[in-house]
Coordinates of C-alpha atoms in Angstrom, one line a residue:
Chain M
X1 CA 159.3 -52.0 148.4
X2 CA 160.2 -53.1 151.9
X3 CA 161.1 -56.6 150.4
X4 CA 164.3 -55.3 148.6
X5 CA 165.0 -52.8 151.2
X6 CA 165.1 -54.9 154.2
X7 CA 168.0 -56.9 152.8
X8 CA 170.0 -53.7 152.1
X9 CA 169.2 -52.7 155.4
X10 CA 170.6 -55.8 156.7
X11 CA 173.6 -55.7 154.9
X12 CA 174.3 -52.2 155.6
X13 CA 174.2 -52.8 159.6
X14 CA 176.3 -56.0 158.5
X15 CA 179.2 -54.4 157.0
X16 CA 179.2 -51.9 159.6
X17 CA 179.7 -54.8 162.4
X18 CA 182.8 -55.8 159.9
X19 CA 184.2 -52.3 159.8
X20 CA 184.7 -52.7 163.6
X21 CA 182.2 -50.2 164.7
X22 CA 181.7 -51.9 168.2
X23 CA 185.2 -51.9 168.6
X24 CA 185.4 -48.2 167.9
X25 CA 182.1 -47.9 170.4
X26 CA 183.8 -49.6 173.1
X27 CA 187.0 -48.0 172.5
X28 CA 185.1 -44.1 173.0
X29 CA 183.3 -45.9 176.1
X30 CA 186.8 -46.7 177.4
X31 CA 188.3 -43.2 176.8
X32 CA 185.1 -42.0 178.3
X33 CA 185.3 -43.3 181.4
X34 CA 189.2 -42.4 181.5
X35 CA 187.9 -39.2 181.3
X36 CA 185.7 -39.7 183.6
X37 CA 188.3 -40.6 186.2
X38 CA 190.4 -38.0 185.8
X39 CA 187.4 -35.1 186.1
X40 CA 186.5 -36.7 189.3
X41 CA 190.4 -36.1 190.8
X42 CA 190.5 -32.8 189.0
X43 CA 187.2 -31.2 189.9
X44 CA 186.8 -29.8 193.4
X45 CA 183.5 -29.6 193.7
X46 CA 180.3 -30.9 191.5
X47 CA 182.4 -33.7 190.5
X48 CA 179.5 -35.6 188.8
X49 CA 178.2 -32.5 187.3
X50 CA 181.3 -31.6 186.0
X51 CA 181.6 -35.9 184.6
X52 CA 178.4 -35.9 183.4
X53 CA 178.5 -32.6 181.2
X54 CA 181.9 -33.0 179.8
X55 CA 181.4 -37.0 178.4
X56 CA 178.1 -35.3 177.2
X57 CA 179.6 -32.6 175.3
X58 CA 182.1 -34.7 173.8
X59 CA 180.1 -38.2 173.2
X60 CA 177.4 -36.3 171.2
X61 CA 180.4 -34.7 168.9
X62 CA 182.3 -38.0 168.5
X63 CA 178.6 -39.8 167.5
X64 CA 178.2 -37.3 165.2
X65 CA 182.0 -37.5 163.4
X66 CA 181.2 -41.6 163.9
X67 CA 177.7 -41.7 161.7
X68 CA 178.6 -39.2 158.9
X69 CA 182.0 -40.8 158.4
X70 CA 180.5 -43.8 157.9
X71 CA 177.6 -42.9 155.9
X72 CA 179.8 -41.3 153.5
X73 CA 182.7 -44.0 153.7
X74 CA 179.9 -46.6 152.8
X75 CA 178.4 -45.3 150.3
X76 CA 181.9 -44.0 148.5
X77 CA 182.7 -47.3 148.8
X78 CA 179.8 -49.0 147.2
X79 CA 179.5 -46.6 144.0
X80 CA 183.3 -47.0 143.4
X81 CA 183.2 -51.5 143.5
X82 CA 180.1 -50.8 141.3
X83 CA 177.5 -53.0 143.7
X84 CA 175.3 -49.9 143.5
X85 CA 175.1 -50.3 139.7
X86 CA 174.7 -54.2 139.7
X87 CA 172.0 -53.6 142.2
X88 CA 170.1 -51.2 140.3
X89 CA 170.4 -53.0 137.4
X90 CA 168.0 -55.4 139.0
X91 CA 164.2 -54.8 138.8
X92 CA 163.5 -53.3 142.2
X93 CA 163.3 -49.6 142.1
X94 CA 165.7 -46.9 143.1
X95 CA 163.7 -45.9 145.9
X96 CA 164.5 -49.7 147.9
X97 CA 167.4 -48.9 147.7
X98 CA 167.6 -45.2 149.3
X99 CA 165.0 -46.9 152.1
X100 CA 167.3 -49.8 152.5
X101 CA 170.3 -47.6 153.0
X102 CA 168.4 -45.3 155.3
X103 CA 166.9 -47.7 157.8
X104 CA 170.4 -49.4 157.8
X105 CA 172.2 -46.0 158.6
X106 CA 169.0 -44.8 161.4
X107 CA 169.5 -48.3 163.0
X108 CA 173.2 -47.6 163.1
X109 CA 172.5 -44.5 164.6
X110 CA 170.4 -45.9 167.1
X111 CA 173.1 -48.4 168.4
X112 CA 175.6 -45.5 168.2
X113 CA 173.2 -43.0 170.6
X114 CA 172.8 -45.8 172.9
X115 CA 176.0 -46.4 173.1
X116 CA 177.0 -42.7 173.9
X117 CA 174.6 -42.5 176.3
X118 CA 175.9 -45.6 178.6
X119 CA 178.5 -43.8 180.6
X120 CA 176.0 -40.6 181.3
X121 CA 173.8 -43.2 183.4
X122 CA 176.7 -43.3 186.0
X123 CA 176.6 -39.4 186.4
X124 CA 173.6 -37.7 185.1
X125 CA 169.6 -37.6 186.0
X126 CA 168.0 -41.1 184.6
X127 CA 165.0 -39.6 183.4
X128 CA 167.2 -36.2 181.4
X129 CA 169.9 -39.0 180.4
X130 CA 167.1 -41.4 178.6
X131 CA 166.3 -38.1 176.8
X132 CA 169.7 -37.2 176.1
X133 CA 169.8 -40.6 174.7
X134 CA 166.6 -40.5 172.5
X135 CA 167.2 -37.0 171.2
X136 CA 170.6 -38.1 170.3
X137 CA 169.7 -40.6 168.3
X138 CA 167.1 -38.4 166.5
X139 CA 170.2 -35.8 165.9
X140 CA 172.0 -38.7 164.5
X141 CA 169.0 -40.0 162.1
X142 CA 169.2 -36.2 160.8
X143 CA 173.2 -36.4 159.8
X144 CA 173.0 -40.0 158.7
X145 CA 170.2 -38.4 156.1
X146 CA 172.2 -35.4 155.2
X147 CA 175.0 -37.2 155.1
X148 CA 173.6 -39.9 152.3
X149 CA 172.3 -36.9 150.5
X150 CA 175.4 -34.7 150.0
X151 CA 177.4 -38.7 149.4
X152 CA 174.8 -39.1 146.7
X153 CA 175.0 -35.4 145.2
X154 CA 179.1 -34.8 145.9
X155 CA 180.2 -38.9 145.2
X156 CA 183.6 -38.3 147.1
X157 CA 184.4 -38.6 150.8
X158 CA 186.2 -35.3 151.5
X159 CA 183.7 -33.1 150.0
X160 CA 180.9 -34.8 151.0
X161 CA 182.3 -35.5 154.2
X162 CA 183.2 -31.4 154.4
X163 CA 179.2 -30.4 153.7
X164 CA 177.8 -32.8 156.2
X165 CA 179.7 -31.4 159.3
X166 CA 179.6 -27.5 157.5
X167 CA 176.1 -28.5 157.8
X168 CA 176.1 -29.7 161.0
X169 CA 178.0 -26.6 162.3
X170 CA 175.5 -24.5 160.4
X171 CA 172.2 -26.2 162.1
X172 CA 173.9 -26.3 166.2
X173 CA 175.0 -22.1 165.2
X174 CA 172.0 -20.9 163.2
X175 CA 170.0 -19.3 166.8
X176 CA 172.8 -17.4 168.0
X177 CA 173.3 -16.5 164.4
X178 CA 169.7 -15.1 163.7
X179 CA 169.8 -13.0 167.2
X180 CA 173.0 -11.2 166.2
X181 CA 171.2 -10.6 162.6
X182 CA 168.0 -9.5 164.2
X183 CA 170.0 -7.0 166.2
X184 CA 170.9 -4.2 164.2
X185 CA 167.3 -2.5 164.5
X186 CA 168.0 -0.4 161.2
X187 CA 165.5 -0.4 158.4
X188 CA 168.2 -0.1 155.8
X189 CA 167.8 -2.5 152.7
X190 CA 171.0 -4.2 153.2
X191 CA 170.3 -5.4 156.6
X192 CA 166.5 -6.2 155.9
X193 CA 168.1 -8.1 153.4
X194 CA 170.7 -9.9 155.5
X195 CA 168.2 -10.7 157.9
X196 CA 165.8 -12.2 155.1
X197 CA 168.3 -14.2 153.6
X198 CA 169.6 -15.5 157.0
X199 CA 166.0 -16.8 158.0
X200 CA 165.3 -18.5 154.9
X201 CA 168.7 -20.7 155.6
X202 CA 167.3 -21.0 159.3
X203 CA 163.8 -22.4 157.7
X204 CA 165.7 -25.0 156.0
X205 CA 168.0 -26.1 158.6
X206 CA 166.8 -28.4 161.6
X207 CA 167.0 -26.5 164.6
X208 CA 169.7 -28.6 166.3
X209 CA 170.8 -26.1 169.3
X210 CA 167.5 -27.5 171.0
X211 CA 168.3 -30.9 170.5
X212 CA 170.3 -33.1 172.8
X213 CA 171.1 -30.6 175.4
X214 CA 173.8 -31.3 177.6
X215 CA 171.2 -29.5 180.7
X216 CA 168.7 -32.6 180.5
X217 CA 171.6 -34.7 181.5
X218 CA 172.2 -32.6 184.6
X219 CA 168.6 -31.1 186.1
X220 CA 166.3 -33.4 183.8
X221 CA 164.4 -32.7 180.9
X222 CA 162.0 -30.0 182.7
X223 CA 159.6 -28.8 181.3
X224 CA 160.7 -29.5 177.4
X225 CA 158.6 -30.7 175.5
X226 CA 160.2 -33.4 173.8
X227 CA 157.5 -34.1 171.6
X228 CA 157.1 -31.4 169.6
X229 CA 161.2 -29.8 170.7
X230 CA 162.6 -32.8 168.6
X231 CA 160.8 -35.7 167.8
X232 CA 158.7 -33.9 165.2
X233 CA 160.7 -31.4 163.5
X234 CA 163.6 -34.4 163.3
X235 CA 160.9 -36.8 161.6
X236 CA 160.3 -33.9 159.1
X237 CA 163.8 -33.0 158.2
X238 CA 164.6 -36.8 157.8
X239 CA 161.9 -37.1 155.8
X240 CA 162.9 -34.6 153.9
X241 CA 166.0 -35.1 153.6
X242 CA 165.2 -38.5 152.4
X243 CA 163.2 -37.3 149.4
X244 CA 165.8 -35.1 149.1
X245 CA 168.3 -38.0 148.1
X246 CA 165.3 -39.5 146.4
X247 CA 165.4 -36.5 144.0
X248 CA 168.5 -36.6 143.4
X249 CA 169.1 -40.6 143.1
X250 CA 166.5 -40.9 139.9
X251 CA 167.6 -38.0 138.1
X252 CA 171.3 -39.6 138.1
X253 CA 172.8 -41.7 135.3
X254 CA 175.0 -44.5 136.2
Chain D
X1 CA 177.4 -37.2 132.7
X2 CA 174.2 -35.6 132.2
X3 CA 171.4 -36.0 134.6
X4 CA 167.7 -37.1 133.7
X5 CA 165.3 -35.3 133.5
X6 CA 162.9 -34.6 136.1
X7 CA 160.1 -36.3 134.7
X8 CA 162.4 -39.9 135.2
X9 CA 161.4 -38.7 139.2
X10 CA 158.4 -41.0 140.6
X11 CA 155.5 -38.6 141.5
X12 CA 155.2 -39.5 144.9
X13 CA 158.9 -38.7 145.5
X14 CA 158.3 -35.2 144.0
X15 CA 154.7 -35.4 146.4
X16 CA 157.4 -36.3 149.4
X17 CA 159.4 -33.8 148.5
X18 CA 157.0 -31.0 148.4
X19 CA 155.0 -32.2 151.7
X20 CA 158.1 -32.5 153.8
X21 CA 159.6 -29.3 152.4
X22 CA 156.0 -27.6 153.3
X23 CA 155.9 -29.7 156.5
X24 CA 159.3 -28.3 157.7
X25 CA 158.3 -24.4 156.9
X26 CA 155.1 -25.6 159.0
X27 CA 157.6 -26.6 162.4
X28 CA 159.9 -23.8 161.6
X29 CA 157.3 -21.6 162.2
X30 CA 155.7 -23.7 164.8
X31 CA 159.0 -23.4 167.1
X32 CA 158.9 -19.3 167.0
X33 CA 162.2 -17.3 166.7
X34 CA 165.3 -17.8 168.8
X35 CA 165.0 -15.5 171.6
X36 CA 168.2 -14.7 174.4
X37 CA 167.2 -14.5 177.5
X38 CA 169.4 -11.3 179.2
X39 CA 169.6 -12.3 182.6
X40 CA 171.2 -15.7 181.7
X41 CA 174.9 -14.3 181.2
X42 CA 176.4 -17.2 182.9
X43 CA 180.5 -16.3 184.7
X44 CA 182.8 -16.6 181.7
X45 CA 184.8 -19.9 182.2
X46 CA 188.9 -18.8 183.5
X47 CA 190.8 -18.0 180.6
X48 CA 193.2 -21.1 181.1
X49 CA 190.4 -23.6 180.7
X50 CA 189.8 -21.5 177.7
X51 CA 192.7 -22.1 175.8
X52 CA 192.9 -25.7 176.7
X53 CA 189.4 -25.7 175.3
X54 CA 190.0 -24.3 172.2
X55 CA 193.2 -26.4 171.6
X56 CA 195.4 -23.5 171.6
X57 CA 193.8 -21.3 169.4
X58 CA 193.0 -17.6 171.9
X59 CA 192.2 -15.3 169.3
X60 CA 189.3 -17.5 167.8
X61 CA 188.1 -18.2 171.0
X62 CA 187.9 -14.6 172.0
X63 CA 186.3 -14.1 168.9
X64 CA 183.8 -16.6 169.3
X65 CA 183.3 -15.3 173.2
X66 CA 182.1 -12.2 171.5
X67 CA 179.6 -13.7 169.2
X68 CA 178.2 -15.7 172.6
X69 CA 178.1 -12.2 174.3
X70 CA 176.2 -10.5 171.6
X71 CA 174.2 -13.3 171.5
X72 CA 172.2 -12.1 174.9
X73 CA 172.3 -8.5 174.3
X74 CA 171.9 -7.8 170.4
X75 CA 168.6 -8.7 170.1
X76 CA 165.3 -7.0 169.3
X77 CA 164.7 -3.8 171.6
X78 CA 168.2 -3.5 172.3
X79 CA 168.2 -0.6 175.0
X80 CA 165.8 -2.9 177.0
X81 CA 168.2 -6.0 176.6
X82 CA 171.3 -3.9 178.2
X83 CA 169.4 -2.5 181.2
X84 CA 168.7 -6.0 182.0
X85 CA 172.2 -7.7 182.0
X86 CA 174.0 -8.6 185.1
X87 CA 177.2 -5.8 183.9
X88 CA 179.4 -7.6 186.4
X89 CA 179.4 -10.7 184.6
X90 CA 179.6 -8.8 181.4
X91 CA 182.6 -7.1 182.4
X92 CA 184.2 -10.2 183.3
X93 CA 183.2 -11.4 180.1
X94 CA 184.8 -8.8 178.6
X95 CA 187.6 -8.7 180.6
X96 CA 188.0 -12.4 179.6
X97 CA 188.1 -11.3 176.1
X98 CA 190.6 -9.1 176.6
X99 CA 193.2 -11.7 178.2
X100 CA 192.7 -14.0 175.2
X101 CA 193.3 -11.0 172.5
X102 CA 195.1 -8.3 174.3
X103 CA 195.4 -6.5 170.8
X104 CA 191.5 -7.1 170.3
X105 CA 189.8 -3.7 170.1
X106 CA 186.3 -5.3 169.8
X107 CA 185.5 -5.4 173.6
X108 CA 186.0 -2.1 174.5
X109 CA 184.7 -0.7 171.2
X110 CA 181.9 -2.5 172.7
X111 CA 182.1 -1.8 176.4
X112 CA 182.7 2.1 175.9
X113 CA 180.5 2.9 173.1
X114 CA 177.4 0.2 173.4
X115 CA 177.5 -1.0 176.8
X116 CA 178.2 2.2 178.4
X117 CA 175.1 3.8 176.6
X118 CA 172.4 3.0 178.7
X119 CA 170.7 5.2 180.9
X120 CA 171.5 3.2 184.2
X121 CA 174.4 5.4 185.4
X122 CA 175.9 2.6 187.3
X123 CA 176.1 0.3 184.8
X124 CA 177.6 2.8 182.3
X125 CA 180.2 3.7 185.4
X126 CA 180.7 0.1 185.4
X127 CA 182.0 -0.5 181.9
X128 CA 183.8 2.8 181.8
X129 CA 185.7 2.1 184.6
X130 CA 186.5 -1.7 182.5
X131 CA 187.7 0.5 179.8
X132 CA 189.9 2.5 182.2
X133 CA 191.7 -0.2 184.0
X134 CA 192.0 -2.1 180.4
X135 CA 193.7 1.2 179.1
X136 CA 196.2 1.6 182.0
X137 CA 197.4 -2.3 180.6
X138 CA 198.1 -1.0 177.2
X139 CA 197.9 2.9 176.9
X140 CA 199.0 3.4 173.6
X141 CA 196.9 0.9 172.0
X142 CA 193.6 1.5 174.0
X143 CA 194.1 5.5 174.5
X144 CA 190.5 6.5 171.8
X145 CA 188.6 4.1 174.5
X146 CA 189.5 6.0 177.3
X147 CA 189.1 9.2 175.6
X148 CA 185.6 8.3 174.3
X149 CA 184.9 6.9 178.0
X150 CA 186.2 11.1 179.7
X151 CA 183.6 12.2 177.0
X152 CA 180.9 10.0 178.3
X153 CA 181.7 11.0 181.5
X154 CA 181.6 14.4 181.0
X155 CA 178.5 15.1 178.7
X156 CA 176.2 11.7 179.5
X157 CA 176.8 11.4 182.9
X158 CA 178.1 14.8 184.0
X159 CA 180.3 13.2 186.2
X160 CA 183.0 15.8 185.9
X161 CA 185.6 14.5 188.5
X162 CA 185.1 10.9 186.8
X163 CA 185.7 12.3 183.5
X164 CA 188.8 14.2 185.0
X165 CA 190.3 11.5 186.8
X166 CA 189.9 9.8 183.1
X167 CA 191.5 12.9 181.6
X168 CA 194.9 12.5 184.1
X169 CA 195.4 8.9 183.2
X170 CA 195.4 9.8 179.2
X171 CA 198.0 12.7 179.6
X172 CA 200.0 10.5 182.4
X173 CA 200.2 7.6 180.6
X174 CA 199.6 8.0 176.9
X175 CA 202.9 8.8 174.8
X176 CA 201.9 6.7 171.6
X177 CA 202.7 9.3 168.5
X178 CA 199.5 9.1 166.7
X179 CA 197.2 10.2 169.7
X180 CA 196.2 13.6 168.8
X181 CA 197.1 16.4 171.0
X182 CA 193.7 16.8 172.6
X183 CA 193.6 13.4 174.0
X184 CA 196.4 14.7 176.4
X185 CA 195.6 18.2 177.2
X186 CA 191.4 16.8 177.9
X187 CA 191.9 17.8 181.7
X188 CA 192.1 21.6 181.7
X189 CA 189.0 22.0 179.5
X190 CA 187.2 19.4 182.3
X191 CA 188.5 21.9 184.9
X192 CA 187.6 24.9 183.1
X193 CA 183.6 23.2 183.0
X194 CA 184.4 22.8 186.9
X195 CA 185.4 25.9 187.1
X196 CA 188.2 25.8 188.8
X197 CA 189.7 28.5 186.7
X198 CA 193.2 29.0 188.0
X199 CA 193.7 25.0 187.9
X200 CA 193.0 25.0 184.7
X201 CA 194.9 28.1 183.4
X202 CA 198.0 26.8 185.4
X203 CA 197.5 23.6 183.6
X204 CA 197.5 25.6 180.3
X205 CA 200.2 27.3 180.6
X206 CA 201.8 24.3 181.3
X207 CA 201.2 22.9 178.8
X208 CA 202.0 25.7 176.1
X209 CA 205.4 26.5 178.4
X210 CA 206.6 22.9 177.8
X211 CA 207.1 23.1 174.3
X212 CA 204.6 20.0 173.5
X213 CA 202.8 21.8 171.0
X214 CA 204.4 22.6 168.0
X215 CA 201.2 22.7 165.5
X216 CA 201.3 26.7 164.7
X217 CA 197.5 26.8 165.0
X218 CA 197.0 24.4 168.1
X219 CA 199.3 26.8 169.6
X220 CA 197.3 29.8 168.6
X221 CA 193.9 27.6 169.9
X222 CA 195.7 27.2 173.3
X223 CA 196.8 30.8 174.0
X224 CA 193.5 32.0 172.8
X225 CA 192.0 29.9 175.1
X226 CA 194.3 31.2 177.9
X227 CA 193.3 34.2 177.5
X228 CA 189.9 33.8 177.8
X229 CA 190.2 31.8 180.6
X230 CA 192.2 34.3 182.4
X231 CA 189.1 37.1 181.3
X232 CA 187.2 34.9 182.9
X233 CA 188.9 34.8 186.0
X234 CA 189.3 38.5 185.7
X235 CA 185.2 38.9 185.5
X236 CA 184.8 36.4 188.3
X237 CA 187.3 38.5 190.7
X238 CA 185.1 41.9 189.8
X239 CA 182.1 40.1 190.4
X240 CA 183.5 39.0 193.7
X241 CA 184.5 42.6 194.6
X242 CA 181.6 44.5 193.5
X243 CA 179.5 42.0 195.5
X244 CA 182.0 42.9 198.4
X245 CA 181.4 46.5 197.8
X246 CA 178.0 45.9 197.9
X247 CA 177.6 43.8 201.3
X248 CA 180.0 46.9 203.1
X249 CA 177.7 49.8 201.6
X250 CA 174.1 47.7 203.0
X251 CA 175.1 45.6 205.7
X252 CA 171.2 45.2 206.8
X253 CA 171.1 42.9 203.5
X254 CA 168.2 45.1 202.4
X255 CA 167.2 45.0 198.7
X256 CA 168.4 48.2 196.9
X257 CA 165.7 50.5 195.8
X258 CA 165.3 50.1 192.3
X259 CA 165.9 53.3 189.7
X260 CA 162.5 52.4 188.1
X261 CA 159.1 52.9 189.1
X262 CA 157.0 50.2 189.5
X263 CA 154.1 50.4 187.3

């Protein structure tokens, strides 16, 4: 299987490259460090704090709008010049080319992560910063797979463009969410109800609030564990995620 | 176009699917429900930052402020959860909230009925005096805050001068049409239960004299009242005499012999 896939993966980091994706990384770097400048002037005090949490907050967001828009742009763009048909019309199976895709986009993600992550090593703790920087890039493996599922279920750029940052919204806000559900106390049916409802979505979401926080860039990692915080539950939800899009990919006609 | 059918699905993706699904349920539960942590209310950022933050949209912001202060008090054994929030920073919170909606009723519905309900009386003083400097901003708007605050103060806290002073800001300040009449005339009842009789019955007549009430039966609920105020006073002043009376015929202070035999 990886004989066929590794290709596509090759391709897919490939095209990205043509659609000017350093150019775009280097241009965010550049407006980063602007940015950067002019919190340093502005800030009275805690200059680098101020820096370092600020092109945090606003890197991880941009990576984010960066991966799904091309995921989705990719993959629109493929199914519409029909090379996804002439390539499943060959005798390799559908699955190739899902794993193809998918190590493409996490490899895109990767670069993407480190990228965001360069300007924090001026500012921020090395050791919460490379942490920052890894769980990033675990965050972005999850929306590249979401986003190549709803692309493969929706086939058009603004809709499935629309469910992969609803989703996204969804995952960072499901905590706060749950707390305010789990607060009314009353044991009436409808809020039992509520409640139930709104931890079955929160079981199938990733919980991305206690990812890439913007504190491990400031004080350091602490006593997170990293491990079991977000390496594992994001190498679940890709995985599922991925079979997901498997599901969904054989069961289509094209 | 119609899809296959599921059986056109390799078994080990539907083997994938069902492991990662389980696998997912398995770290869900393995992470444990989000909890707030109460004593983490961090200062709420100035309201100017705010609206540069929310590119000019206030209202959603305050909204969104709200959800992030719930967020650290509505949670599971809620009267514990109060108690243990820093109330300054929640009133700046709310006061925050306020400056970004000024037509928001949310924050003092929350400030005056769930924040002030704890049994910390400083704390409830806290946000009742939020809700009093909030309503002298806006009377006419805010007035059923401040008149649910001068109840609090009256029958939680039995902090009668609070729940006076309270009273003399609504009938000052509020002149909105739909307050009801008893928002206004609050203070002579809150003398009355500190009894300071003639205060309150020179405050009543006041009130009746100047022509304010023109409901027929408030009217009659006012004068009735008056009256029994004034009988009041009236038992009060024979009380006071007969005691008199009593100190001038036994001057020794010594207990009068009682009419009964004792068994």
């Amino acid at each position: 299987m990886l004989g066929f896939a590794l290709p596509i993966a090759r391709y897919t980091l490939l095209e990205a490259m043509r659609n000017r994706l350093v150019w775009l990384l280097v241009a965010a770097l550049v407006a980063a460090m602007v940015a950067a400048a002019f919190l340093q002037q502005v800030a009275i005090t805690e200059a680098a704090r101020v820096q370092a949490s600020v092109i945090a907050a606003g890197m991880r967001l941009f990576a984010v709008f960066l991966v799904a828009a091309l995921v989705v742009t990719a993959v629109v763009r493929e199914m519409n010049d029909k090379v996804l048909e002439v390539l499943l019309a060959k005798p390799m199976p559908r699955s190739s080319w899902l794993l193809g895709r998918g190590i493409g986009f996490i490899a895109i993600a990767g670069a993407v992560a480190a990228a965001a992550g360069l300007p924090l090593w001026l500012f921020g703790d090395a050791l919460g910063v490379a942490a920052w920087t890894a769980s990033l890039f675990l965050e972005l493996a999850i929306v590249a797979a979401a986003a190549l599922f709803c692309v493969l279920t929706l086939n058009q750029v603004v809709t499935a463009l629309a469910a992969v940052l609803g989703f996204y919204l969804l995952a960072r806000t499901m905590a706060a969410v749950q707390i305010i559900a789990g607060a009314a106390g009353s044991a009436s049916w409808s809020d039992r109800l509520t409640g139930g409802v709104i931890d079955a979505i929160a079981t199938l979401l990733p919980a991305l609030d206690r990812m890439t926080q913007t504190a491990w860039v400031l004080d350091g990692p602490g006593g997170a564990s990293l491990a079991t915080a977000v390496l594992l539950p994001a190498c679940v939800y890709v995985a599922l995620l991925g079979a997901a899009a498997a599901f969904d990919l054989y069961r289509q006609n094209f | 176009m119609a899809e296959r059918p599921i059986s056109h699905v390799p078994a080990a993706a539907l083997a994938l699917l069902a492991a990662a699904f389980a696998a997912q349920v398995g770290v869900h539960r393995l992470q444990g429900p989000p909890m707030a942590r109460a004593g983490d209310l961090p200062l709420p950022p100035h309201a100017e930052a705010l609206r540069l933050a929310v590119l000019g949209e206030p209202i959603a912001a305050s909204k969104l402020m709200l959800l992030y202060v719930q967020a650290f008090d509505y949670q599971a054994g809620t009267q514990v959860a109060y108690r243990e929030l820093d109330y300054d920073r929640l009133a700046s919170w709310l006061q925050r909230i306020l400056e970004l909606d000024p037509p928001g009723q949310y924050p003092l519905f929350l400030a005056s009925r769930v924040y002030a309900d704890v049994a910390d009386g400083a704390k409830a003083r806290r946000m009742l005096e939020l809700v009093h400097d909030a309503y002298l901003q806006d009377p006419n708007r805010r007035w059923p805050w401040l008149a649910h605050a001068t109840l609090v103060a009256k029958h939680r806290l039995k902090d009668l001068p609070l729940a006076r002073r309270y009273a003399v800001s609504l009938q000052t300040h509020t002149t909105a049409r739909d307050a009801p009449l008893w928002v206004r005339q609050m203070e002579p009842f809150i003398l009355e239960d500190m009894n300071e009789l003639e205060s309150a019955r020179v405050l009543l007549g006041g009130l009746i004299a100047s022509g304010q009430v023109k409901d027929e039966r408030d009217l009659q609920l006012l004068e009735r009242h008056l009256a029994s105020i004034e009988e009041r006073q009236k038992a009060a002043e024979r009380n006071a005499d007969s005691a008199k009376r009593r100190e001038v015929d036994n001057p020794d202070g010594h207990p009068t012999p009682s009419p009964y035999k004792q068994p």
